[in-house]
Short mmCIF file of C-alpha atoms in Angstrom, two decimals:
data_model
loop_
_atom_site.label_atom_id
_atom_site.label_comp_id
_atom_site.label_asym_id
_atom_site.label_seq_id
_atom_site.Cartn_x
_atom_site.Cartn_y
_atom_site.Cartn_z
CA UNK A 195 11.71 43.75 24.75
CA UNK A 196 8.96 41.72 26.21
CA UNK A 197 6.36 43.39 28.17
CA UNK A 198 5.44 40.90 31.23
CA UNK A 199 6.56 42.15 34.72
CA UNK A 200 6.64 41.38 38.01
CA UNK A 201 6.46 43.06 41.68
CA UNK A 202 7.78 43.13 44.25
CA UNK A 203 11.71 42.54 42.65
CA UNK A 204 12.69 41.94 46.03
CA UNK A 205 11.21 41.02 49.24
CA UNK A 206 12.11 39.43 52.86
CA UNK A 207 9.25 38.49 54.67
CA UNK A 208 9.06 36.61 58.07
CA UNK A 209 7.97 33.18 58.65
CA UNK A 210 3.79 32.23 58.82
CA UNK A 211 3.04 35.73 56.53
CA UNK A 212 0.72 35.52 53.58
CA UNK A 213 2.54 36.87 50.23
CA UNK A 214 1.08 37.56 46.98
CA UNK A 215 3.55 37.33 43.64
CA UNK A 216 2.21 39.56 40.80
CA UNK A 217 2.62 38.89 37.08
CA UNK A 218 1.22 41.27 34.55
CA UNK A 219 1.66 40.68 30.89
CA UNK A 220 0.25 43.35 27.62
CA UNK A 221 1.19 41.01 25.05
CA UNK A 222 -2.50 39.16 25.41
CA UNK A 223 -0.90 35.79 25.76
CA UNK A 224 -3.00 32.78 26.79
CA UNK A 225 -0.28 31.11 28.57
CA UNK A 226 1.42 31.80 31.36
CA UNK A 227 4.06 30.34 33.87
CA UNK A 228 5.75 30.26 37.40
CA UNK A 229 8.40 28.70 37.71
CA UNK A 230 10.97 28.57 41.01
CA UNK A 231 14.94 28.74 40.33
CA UNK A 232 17.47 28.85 43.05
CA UNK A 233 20.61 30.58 41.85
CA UNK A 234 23.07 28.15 39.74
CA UNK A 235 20.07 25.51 39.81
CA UNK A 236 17.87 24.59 37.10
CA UNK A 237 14.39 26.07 36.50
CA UNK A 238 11.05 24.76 38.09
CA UNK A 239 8.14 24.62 36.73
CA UNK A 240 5.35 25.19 39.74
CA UNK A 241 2.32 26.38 38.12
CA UNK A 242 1.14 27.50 34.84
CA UNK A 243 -2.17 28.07 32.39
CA UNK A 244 -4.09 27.92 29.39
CA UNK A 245 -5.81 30.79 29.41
CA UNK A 246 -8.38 32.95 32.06
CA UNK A 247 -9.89 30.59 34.33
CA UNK A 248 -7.51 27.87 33.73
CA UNK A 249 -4.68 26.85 36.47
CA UNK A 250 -2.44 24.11 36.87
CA UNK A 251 0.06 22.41 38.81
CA UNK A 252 3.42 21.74 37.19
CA UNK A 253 6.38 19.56 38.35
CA UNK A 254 7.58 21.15 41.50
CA UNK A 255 5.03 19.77 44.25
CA UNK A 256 4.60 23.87 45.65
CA UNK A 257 2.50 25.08 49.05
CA UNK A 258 1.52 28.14 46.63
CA UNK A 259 -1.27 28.51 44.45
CA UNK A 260 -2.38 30.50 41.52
CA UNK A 261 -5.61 32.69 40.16
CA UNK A 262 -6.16 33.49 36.61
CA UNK A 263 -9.01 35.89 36.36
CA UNK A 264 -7.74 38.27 33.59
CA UNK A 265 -5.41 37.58 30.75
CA UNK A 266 -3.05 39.43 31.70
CA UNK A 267 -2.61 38.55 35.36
CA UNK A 268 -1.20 35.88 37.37
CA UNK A 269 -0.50 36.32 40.57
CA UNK A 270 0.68 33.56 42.97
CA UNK A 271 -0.05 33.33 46.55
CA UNK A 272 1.84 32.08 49.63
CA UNK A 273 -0.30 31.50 52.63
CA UNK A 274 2.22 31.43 54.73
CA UNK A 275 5.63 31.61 53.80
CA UNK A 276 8.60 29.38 54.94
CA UNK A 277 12.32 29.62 54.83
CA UNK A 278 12.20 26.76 52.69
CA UNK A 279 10.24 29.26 50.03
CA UNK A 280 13.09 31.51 49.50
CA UNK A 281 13.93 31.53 46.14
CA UNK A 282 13.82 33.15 42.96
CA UNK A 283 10.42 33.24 41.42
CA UNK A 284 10.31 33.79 37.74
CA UNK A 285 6.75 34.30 35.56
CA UNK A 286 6.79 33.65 31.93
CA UNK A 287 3.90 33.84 29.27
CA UNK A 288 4.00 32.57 25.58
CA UNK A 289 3.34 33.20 22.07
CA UNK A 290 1.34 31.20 19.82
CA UNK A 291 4.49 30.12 18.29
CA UNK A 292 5.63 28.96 21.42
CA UNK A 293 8.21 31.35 22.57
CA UNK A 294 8.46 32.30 26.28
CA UNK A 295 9.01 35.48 27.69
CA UNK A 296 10.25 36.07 31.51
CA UNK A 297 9.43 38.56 33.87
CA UNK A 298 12.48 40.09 35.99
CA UNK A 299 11.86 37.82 38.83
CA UNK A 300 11.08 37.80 42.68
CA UNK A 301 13.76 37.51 44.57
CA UNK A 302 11.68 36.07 47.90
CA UNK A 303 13.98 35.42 51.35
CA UNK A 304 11.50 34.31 54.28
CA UNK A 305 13.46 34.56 57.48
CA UNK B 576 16.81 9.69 31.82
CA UNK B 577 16.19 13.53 31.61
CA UNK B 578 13.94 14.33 28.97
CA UNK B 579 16.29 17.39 28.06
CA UNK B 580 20.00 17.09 28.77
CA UNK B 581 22.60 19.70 28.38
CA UNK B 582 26.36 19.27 29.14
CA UNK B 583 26.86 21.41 32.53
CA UNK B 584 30.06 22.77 31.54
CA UNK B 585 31.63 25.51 32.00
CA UNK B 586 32.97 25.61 28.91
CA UNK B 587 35.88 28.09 28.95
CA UNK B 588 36.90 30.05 25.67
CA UNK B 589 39.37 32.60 25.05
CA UNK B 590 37.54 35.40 22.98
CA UNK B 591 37.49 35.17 19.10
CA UNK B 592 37.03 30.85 19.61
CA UNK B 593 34.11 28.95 17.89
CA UNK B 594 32.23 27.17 20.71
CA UNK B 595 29.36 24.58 20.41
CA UNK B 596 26.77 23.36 22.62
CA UNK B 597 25.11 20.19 22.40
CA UNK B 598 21.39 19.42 23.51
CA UNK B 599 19.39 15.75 23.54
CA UNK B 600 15.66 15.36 24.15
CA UNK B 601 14.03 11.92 24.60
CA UNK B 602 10.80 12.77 23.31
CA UNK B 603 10.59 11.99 19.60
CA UNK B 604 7.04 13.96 19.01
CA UNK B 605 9.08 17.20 20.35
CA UNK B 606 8.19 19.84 18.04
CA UNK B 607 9.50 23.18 18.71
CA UNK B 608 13.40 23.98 19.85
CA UNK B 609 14.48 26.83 21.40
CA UNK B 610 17.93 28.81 22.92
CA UNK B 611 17.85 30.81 25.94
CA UNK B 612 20.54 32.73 27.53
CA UNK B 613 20.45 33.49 31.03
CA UNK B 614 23.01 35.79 32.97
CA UNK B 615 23.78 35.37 36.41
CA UNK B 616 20.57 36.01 38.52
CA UNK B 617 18.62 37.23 35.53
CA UNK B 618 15.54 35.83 33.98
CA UNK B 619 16.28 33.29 30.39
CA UNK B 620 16.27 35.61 27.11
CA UNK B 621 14.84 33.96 24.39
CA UNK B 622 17.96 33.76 21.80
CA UNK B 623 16.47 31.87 18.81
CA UNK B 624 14.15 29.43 17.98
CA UNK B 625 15.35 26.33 16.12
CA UNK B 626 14.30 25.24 12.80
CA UNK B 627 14.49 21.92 10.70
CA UNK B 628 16.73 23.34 7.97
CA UNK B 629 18.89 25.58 10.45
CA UNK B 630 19.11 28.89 11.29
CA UNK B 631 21.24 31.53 11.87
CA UNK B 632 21.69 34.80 13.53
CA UNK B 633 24.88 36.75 13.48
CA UNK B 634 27.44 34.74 15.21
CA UNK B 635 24.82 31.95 16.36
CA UNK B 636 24.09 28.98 14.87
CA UNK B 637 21.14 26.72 15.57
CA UNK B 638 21.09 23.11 13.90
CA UNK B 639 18.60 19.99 14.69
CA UNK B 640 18.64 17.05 14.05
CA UNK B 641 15.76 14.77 14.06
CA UNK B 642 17.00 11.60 13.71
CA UNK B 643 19.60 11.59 16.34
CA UNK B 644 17.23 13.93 18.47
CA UNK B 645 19.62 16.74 19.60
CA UNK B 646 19.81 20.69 18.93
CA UNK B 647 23.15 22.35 18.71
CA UNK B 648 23.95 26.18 19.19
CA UNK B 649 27.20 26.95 17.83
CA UNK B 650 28.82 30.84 18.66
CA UNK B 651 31.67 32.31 16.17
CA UNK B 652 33.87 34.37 17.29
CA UNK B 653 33.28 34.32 21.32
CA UNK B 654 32.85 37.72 22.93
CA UNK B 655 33.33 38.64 26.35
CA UNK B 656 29.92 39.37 26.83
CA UNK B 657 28.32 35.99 25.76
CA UNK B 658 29.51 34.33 28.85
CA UNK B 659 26.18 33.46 30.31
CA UNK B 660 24.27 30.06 30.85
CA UNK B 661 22.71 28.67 27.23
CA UNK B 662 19.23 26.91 27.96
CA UNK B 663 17.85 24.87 25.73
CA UNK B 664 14.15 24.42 25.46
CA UNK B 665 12.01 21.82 23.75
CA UNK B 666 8.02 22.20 23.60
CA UNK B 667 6.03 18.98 22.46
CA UNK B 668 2.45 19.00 21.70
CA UNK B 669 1.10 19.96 24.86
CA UNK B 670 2.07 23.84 26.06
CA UNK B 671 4.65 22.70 28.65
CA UNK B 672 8.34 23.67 27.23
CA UNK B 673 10.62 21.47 28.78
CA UNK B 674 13.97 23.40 29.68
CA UNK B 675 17.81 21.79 30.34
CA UNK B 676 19.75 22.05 33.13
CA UNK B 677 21.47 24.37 31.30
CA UNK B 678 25.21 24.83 29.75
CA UNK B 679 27.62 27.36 31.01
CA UNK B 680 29.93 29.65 29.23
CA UNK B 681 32.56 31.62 29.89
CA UNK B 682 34.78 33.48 27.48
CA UNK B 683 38.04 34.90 28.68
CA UNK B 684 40.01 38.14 27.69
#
């Protein structure tokens, strides 16, 4: 089993609140991931990075943004969240060889 | 066109069937293929990796093809429990994987 998790599992949060996502992997991967999936849909990429330091934006245009200070976190941050930001949040980091490994999700629902 | 394309399904099997998934990619400098399963409001599972000659793993099968650019995942004898949704993956040189829509499966008693 892959050792990357993520808190909280679940959370409903009214509109205009600031949320923070965390990611924490002990594999010492370089890259990491967030993607956005809504159930039954396809899988998002939002954000992701190279390493500590190193943040990107990936193909989903997202109002959240990302911090990379330590290898083996990456939390993502809502300023203020929206019913149109409920969704499933899913962090992934990878292997050298290229294989990712997921998190359990976020399971966000802004009301 | 989508750079990864996966036949939506379902595909519906009764158990003990062979079943086979079929996966393009436009991007002829892709150079890493992957399988992931995902079950219903789960995370993807990393099922196999993909590799030029072929590879196998128990009941699954993973074949490329180059020159017609696709990756296939075939499953022998279908269990109950490997109805999921079967995401294939394909990384070029830069560290983004690229995933499919996704293909779903469901095996029946």
């Amino acid at each position: 089993e892959a050792d990357i998790y993520q808190t909280p599992r679940y959370l409903v949060i009214g509109t205009g609140k600031k949320i923070t996502l965390e990611c924490s992997q002990t594999m010492g991967h370089d890259k990491m991931y967030w993607y956005q999936q809504d159930p039954g849909m396809e899988l998002h990429l939002i954000h992701y990075s190279y390493g500590v330091n190193s943040t990107e934006k990936g193909d989903l245009s997202s109002e959240s943004t990302v911090s990379r200070i330590r290898t083996e976190h990456f939390p993502l941050t809502l300023e203020s969240a929206r019913p149109s930001h409920t969704s499933q949040y899913l962090c992934a980091s990878s292997a050298r060889t290229g294989e990712q490994y997921f998190g359990p999700g976020t399971r966000l629902t802004v009301t | 066109r989508k750079e990864v394309e996966q036949d939506p399904g379902p595909f519906n099997v009764p158990e003990g069937a062979t079943v086979a998934f079929n996966c393009t990619y436009s991007n002829s400098a892709s150079q890493s293929f992957f399988w992931y399963r995902q079950d219903c409001r789960k995370e993807p599972k990393l099922l196999m990796s993909v590799y030029s000659s072929g590879n196998e793993d128990g009941r699954f099968t993973a074949q490329l093809n180059r020159a017609s650019q696709y990756i296939s995942l075939l499953i022998r004898d279908s269990k109950l429990s490997d109805s999921a949704t079967y995401l294939c993956v394909v990384k070029g040189g830069s560290y983004i994987p690229t995933f499919g829509r996704g293909t779903s499966l469901i095996v029946h008693p």
